[in-house]
mmCIF file of C-alpha atoms in Angstrom:
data_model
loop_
_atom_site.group_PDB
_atom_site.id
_atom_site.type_symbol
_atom_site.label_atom_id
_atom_site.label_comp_id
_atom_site.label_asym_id
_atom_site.label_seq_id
_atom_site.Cartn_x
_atom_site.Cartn_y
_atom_site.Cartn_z
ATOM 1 C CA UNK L 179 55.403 -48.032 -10.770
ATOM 2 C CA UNK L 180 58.438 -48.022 -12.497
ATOM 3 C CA UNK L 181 58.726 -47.250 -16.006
ATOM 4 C CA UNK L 182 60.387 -49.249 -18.104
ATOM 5 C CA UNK L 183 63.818 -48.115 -20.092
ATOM 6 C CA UNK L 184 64.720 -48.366 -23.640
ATOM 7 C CA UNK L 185 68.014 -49.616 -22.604
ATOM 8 C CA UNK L 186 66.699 -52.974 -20.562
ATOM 9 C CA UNK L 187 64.501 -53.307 -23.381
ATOM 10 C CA UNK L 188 64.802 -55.226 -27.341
ATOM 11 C CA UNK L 189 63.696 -56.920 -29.777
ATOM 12 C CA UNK L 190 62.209 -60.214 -28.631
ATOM 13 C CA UNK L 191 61.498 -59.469 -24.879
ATOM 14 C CA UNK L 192 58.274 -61.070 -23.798
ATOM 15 C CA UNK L 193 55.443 -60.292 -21.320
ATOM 16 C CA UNK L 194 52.733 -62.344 -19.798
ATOM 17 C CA UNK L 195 50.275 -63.944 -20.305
ATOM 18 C CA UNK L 196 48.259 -62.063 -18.391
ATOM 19 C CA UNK L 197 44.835 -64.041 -17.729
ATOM 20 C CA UNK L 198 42.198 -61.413 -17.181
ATOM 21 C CA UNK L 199 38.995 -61.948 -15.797
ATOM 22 C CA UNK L 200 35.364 -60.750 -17.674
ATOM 23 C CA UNK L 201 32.144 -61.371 -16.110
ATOM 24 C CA UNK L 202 28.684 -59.709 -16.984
ATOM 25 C CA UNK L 203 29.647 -57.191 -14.186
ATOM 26 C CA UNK L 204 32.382 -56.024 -15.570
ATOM 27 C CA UNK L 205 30.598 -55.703 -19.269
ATOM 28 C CA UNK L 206 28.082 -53.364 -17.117
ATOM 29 C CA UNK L 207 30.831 -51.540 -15.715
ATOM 30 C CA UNK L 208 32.369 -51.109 -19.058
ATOM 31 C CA UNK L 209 28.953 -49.795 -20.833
ATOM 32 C CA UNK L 210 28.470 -47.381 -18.018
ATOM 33 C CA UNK L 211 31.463 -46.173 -18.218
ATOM 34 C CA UNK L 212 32.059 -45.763 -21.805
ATOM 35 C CA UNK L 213 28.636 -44.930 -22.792
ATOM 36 C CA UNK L 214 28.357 -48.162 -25.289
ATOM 37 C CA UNK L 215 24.851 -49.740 -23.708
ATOM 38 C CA UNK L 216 24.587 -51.863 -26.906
ATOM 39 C CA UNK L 217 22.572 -54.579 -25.209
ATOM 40 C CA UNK L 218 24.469 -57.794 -27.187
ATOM 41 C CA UNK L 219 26.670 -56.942 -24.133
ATOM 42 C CA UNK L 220 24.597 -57.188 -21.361
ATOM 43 C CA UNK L 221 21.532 -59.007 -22.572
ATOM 44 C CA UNK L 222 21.820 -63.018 -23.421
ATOM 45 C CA UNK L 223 18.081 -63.162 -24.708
ATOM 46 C CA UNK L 224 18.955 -59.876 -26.779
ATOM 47 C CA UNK L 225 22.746 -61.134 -27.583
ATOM 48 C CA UNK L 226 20.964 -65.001 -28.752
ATOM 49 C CA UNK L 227 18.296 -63.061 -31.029
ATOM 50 C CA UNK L 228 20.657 -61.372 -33.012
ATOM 51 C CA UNK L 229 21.875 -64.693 -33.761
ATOM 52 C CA UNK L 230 25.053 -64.340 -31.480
ATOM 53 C CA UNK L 231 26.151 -67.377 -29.398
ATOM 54 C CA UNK L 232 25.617 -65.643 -26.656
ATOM 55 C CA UNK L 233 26.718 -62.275 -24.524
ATOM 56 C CA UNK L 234 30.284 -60.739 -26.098
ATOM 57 C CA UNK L 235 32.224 -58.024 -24.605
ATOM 58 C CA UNK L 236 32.646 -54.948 -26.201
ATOM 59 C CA UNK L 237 35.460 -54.832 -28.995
ATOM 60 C CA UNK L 238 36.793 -51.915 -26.874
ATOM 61 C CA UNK L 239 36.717 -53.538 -23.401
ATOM 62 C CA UNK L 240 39.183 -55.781 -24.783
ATOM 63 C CA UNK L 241 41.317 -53.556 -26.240
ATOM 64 C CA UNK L 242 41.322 -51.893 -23.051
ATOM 65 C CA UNK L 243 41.772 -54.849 -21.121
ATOM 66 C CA UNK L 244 44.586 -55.385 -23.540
ATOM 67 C CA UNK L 245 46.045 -51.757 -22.783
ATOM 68 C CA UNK L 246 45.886 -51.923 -19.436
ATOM 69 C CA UNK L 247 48.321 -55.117 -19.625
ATOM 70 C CA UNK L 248 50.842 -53.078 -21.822
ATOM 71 C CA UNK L 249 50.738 -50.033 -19.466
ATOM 72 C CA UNK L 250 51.577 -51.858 -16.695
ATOM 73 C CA UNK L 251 54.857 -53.627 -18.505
ATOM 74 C CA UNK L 252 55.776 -50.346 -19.850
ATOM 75 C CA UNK L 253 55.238 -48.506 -16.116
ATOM 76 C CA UNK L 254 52.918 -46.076 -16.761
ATOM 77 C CA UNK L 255 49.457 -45.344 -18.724
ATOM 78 C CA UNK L 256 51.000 -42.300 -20.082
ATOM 79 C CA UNK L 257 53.914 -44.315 -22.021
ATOM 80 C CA UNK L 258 51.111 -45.900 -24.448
ATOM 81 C CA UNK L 259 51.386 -43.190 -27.022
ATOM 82 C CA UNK L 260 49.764 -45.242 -29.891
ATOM 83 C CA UNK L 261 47.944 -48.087 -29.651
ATOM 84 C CA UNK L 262 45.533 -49.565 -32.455
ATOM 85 C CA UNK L 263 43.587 -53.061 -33.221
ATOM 86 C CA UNK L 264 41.840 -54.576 -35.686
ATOM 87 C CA UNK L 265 38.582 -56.754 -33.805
ATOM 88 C CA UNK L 266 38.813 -60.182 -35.137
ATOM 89 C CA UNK L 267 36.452 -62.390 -33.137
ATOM 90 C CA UNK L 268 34.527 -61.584 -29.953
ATOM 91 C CA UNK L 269 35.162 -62.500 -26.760
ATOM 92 C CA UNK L 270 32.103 -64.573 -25.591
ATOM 93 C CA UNK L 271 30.927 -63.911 -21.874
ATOM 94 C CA UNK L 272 28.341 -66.478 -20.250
ATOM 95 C CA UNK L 273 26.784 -65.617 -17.132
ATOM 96 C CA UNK L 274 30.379 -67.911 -15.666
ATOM 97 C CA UNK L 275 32.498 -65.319 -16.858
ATOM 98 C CA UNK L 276 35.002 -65.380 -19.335
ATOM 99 C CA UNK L 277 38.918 -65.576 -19.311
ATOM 100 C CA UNK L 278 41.438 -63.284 -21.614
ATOM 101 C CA UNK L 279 45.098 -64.176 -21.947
ATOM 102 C CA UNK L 280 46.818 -61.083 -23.202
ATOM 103 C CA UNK L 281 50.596 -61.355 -23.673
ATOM 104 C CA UNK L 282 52.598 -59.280 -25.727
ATOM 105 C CA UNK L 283 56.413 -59.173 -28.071
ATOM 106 C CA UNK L 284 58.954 -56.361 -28.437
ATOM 107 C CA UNK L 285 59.064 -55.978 -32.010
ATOM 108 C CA UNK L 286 61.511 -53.205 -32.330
ATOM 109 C CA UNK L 287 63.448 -50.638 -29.988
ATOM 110 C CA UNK L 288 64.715 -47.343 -31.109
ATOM 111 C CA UNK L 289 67.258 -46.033 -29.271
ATOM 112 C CA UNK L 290 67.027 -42.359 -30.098
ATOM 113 C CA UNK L 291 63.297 -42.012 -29.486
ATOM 114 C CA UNK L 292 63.319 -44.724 -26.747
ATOM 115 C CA UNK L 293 59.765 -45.896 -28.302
ATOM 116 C CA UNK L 294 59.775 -49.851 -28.320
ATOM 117 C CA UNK L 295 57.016 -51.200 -31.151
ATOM 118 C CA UNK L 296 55.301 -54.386 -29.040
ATOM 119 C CA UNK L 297 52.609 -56.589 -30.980
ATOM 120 C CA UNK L 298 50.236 -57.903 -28.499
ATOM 121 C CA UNK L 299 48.465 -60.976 -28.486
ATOM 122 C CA UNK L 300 45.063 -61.217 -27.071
ATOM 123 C CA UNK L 301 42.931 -64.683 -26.901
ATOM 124 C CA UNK L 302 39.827 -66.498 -25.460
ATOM 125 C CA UNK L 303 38.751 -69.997 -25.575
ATOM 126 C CA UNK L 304 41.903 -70.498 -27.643
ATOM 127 C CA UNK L 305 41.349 -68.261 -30.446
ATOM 128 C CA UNK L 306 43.146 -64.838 -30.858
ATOM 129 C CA UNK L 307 40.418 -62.256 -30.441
ATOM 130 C CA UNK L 308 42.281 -58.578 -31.530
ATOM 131 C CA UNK L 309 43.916 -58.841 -35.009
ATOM 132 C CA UNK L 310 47.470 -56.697 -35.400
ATOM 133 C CA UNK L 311 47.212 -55.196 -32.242
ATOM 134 C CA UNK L 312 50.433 -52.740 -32.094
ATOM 135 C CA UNK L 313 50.994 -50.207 -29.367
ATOM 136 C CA UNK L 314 53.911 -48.011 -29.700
ATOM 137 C CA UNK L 315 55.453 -47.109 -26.152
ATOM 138 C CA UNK L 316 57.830 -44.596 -24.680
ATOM 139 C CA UNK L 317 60.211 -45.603 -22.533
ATOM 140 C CA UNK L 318 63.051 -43.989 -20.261
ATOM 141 C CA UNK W 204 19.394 -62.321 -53.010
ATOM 142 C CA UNK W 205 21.367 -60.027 -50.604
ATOM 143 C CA UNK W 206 21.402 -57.006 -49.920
ATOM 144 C CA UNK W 207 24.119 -54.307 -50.631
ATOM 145 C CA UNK W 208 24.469 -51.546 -47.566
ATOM 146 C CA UNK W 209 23.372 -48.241 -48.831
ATOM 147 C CA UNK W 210 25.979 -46.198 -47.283
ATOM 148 C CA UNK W 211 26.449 -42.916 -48.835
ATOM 149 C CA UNK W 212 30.183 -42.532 -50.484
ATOM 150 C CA UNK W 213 29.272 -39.030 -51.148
ATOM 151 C CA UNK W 214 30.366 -38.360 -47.089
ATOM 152 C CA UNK W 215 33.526 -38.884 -47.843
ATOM 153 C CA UNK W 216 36.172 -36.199 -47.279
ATOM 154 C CA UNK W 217 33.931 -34.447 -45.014
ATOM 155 C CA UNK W 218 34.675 -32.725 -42.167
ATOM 156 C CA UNK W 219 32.319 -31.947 -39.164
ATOM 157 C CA UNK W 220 32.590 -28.252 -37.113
ATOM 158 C CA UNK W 221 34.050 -29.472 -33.565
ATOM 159 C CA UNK W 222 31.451 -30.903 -31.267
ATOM 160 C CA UNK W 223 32.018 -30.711 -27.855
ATOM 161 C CA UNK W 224 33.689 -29.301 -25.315
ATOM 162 C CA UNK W 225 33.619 -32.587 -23.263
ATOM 163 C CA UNK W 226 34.023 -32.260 -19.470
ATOM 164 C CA UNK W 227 36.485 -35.229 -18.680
ATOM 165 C CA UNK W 228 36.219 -35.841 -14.998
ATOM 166 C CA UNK W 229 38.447 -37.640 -12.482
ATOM 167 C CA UNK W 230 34.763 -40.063 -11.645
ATOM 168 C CA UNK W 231 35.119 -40.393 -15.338
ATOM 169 C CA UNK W 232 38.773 -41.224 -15.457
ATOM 170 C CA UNK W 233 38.268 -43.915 -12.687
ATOM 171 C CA UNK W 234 35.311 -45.602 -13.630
ATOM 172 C CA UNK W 235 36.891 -46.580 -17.590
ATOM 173 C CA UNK W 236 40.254 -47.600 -15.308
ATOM 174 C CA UNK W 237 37.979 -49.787 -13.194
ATOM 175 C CA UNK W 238 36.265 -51.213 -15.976
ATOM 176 C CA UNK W 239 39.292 -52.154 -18.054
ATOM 177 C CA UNK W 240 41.085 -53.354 -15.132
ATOM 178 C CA UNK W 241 44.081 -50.511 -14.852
ATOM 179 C CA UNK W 242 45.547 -50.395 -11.868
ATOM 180 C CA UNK W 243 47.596 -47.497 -12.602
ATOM 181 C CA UNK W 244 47.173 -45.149 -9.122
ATOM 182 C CA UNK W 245 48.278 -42.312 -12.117
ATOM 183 C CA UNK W 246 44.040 -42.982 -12.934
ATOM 184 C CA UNK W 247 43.031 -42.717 -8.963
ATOM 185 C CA UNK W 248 45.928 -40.142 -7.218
ATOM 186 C CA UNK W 249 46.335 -36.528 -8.532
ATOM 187 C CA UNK W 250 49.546 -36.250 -6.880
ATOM 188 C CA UNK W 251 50.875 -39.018 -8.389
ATOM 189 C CA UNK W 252 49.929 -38.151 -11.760
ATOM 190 C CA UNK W 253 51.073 -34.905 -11.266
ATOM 191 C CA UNK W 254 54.701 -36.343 -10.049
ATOM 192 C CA UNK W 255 54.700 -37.929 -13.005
ATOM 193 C CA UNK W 256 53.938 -34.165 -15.084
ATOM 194 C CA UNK W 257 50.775 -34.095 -15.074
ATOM 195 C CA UNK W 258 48.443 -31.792 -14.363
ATOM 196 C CA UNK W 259 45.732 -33.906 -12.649
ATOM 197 C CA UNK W 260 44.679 -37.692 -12.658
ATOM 198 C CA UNK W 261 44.965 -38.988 -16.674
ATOM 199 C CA UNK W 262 42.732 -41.558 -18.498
ATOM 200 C CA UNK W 263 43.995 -45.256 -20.271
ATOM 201 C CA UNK W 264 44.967 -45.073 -22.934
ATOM 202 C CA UNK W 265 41.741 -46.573 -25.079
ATOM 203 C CA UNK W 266 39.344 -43.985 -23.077
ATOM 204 C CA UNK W 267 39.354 -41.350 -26.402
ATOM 205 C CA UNK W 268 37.058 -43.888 -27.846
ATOM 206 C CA UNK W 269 34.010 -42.330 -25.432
ATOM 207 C CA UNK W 270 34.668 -39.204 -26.545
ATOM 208 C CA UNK W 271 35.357 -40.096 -30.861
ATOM 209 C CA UNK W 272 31.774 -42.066 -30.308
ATOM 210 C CA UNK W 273 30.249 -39.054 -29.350
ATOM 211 C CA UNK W 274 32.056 -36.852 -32.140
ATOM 212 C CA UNK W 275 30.667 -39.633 -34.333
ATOM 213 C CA UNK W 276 27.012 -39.091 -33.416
ATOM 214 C CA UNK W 277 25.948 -36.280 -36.061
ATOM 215 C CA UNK W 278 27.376 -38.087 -38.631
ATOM 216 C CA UNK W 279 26.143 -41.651 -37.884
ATOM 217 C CA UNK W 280 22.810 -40.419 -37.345
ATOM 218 C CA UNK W 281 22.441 -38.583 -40.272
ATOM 219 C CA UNK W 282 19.607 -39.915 -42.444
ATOM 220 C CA UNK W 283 21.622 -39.419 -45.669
ATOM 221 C CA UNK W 284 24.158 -40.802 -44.353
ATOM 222 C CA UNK W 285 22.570 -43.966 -45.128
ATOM 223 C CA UNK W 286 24.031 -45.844 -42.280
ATOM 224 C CA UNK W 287 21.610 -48.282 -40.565
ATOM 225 C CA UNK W 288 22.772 -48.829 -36.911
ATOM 226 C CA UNK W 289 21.681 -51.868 -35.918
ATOM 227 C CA UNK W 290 23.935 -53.642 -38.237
ATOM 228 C CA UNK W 291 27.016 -51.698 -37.130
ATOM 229 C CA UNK W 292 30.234 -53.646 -36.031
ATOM 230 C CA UNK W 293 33.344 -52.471 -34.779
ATOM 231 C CA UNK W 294 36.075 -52.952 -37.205
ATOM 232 C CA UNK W 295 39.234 -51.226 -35.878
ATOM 233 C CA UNK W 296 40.437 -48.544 -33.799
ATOM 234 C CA UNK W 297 43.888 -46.874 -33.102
ATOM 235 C CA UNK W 298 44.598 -43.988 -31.011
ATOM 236 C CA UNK W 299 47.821 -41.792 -31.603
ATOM 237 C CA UNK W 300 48.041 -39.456 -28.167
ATOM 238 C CA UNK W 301 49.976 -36.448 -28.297
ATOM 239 C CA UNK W 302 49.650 -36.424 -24.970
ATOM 240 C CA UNK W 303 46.897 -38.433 -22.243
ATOM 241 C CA UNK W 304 44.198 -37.139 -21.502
ATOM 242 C CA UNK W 305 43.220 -35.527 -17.818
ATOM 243 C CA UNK W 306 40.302 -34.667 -15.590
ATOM 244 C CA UNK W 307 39.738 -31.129 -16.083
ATOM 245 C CA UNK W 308 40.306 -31.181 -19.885
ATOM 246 C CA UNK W 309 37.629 -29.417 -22.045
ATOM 247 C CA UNK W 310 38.365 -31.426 -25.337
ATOM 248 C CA UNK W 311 36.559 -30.501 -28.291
ATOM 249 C CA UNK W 312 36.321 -33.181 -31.817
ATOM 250 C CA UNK W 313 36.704 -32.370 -35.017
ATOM 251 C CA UNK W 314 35.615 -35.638 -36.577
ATOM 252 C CA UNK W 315 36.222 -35.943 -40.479
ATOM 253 C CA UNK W 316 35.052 -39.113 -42.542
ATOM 254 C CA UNK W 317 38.462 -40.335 -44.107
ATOM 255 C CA UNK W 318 37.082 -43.496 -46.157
ATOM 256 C CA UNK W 319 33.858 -45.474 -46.945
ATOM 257 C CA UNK W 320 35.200 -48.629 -48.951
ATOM 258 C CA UNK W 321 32.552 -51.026 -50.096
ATOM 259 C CA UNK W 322 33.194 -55.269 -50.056
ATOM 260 C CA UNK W 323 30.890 -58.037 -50.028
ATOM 261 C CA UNK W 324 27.869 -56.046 -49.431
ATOM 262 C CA UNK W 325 29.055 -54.317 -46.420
ATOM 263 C CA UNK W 326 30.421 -51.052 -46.065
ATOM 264 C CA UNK W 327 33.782 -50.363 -44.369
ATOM 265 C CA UNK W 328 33.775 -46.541 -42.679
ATOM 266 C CA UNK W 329 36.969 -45.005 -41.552
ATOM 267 C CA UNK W 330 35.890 -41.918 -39.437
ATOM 268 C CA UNK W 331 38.676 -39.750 -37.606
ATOM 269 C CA UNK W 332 38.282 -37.715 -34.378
ATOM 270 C CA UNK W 333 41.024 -34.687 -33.790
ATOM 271 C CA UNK W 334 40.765 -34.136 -29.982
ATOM 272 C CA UNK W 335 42.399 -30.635 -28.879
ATOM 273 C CA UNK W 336 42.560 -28.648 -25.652
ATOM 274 C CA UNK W 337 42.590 -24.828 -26.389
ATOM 275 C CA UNK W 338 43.504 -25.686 -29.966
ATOM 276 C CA UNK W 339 46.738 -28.122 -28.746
ATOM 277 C CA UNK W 340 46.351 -31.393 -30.272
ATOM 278 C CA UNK W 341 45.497 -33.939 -27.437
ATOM 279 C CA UNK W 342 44.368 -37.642 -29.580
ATOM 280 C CA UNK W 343 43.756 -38.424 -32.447
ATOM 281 C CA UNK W 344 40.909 -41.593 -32.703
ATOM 282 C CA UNK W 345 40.278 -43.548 -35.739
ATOM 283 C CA UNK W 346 37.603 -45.967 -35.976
ATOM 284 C CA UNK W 347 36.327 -48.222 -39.127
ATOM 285 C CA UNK W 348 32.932 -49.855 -38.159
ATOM 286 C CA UNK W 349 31.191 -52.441 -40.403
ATOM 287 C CA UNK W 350 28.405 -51.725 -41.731
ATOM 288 C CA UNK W 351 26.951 -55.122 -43.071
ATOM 289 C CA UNK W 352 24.511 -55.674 -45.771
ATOM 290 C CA UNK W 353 21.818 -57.896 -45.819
ATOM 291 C CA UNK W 354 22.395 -61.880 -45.307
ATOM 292 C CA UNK W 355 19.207 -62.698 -46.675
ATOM 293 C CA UNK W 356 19.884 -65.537 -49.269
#
């Protein structure tokens, strides 16, 4: 990969969307691998008796979903040096799958840390899913 | 009539010994990348990682969160803590890296509880996890959950 530079980079530049796929597979995959085994993630009969719609992903897959999107635009998963969220509304995953558009906005650029500030945009079904989601990058 | 969460405010300001040290693994590493979809090879190939300065294969950025849970763990699970699980949601979470994490690191977490605000019956918990490496700074992880009260009418 290449990483990205500050000075190819401003205010305004866009990336994506980015559809990303989420099936039940990948919500096992996810709770395996981080631990979360919360079964409104992998359980519809659990997930509908809790009064949810039916399964959601984790809060956290989607952020990571989310990250992995701005790692690749910035070139590396090492230039993500902060990256925060607020979870809004869950991303609903029937046994069909699921699709997330994640796109993202250069914010701001500064030239003497070469850190952009990029507000990314997450959705499902239409509906934006991660709430001020702000990653701070470092560039070349 | 509902029911107001009976979180404990008097956790506030308090700060956990370290927990740990967690073994972070390149199986580890490579499993979270698979599950959120990286296709970084800097989460699969050592040598390009280390190209890149590192010292082995590093984690996406979002993979402190499996460590700050388990940091969390005394602390949530704490009877007088007065925080009932099973109406727990996820709130928000932000990561500030000092630098990414790697197989190989022994990471220990100092978690401290920075806020419990109260609104609507539910109860808004801002915990904080310092992750360091032989006392370096590595991540720091903040996480508010939601604790909600009762919905009963």
């Amino acid at each position: 990969m290449t990483v990205r530079t500050a000075g190819e980079t401003q205010a305004g530049d866009v990336f994506g969307p980015v559809t990303v796929e989420v099936g039940r597979d990948t919500l096992v995959a996810y709770a395996h691998a981080s631990g979360d085994q919360n079964p409104i993630h992998q359980d519809e009969d659990f997930a509908k008796s809790v009064g949810l719609p039916d399964v959601i992903a984790h809060g956290m897959w989607t952020l990571g979903a989310a990250g992995s999107v701005v790692s690749d635009w910035a070139g590396g998963a090492d230039r993500v040096v902060e990256f925060g969220t607020r979870f809004t509304k869950p991303v609903v995953v029937p046994a069909a799958g699921a699709q997330v558009r994640v796109e993202g906005v250069v914010k701001a650029v500064d030239q003497d840390t070469r850190r952009a500030t990029v507000e990314v945009t997450a959705s499902a079904d239409g509906a934006k899913v991660l709430g001020r989601c702000i990653a701070i990058v470092q560039l070349d | 009539m509902s029911e107001t969460s009976v979180v404990n405010t008097d956790f506030v300001g308090r700060t956990y010994p370290p927990s740990g040290p967690y073994a972070v693994s390149a199986a580890d590493i490579a499993a979270f990348a698979d599950a959120v979809g990286s296709d970084d090879p800097m989460h699969r190939d050592a040598e390009v990682a280390r190209a890149a300065g590192h010292p082995d294969v590093i984690a996406p950025p979002t993979f402190a969160v499996t460590l700050g849970q388990k940091c969390d763990r005394e602390y949530i699970l704490d009877p007088e803590a007065g925080i009932d699980y099973s109406r727990v949601v996820h709130g928000e979470q932000r990561f500030v890296h000092h630098r990414p994490i790697a197989a190989g690191d022994e990471l220990l977490g100092e978690l401290t509880v920075d806020a419990i605000r109260m609104a609507g019956g539910h109860a808004m918990i801002t915990t904080r996890t310092e992750l360091t490496a032989g006392g370096e700074p590595v991540c720091t992880s903040t996480s508010t959950i939601v604790v909600r009260g009762g919905e009963d009418q």
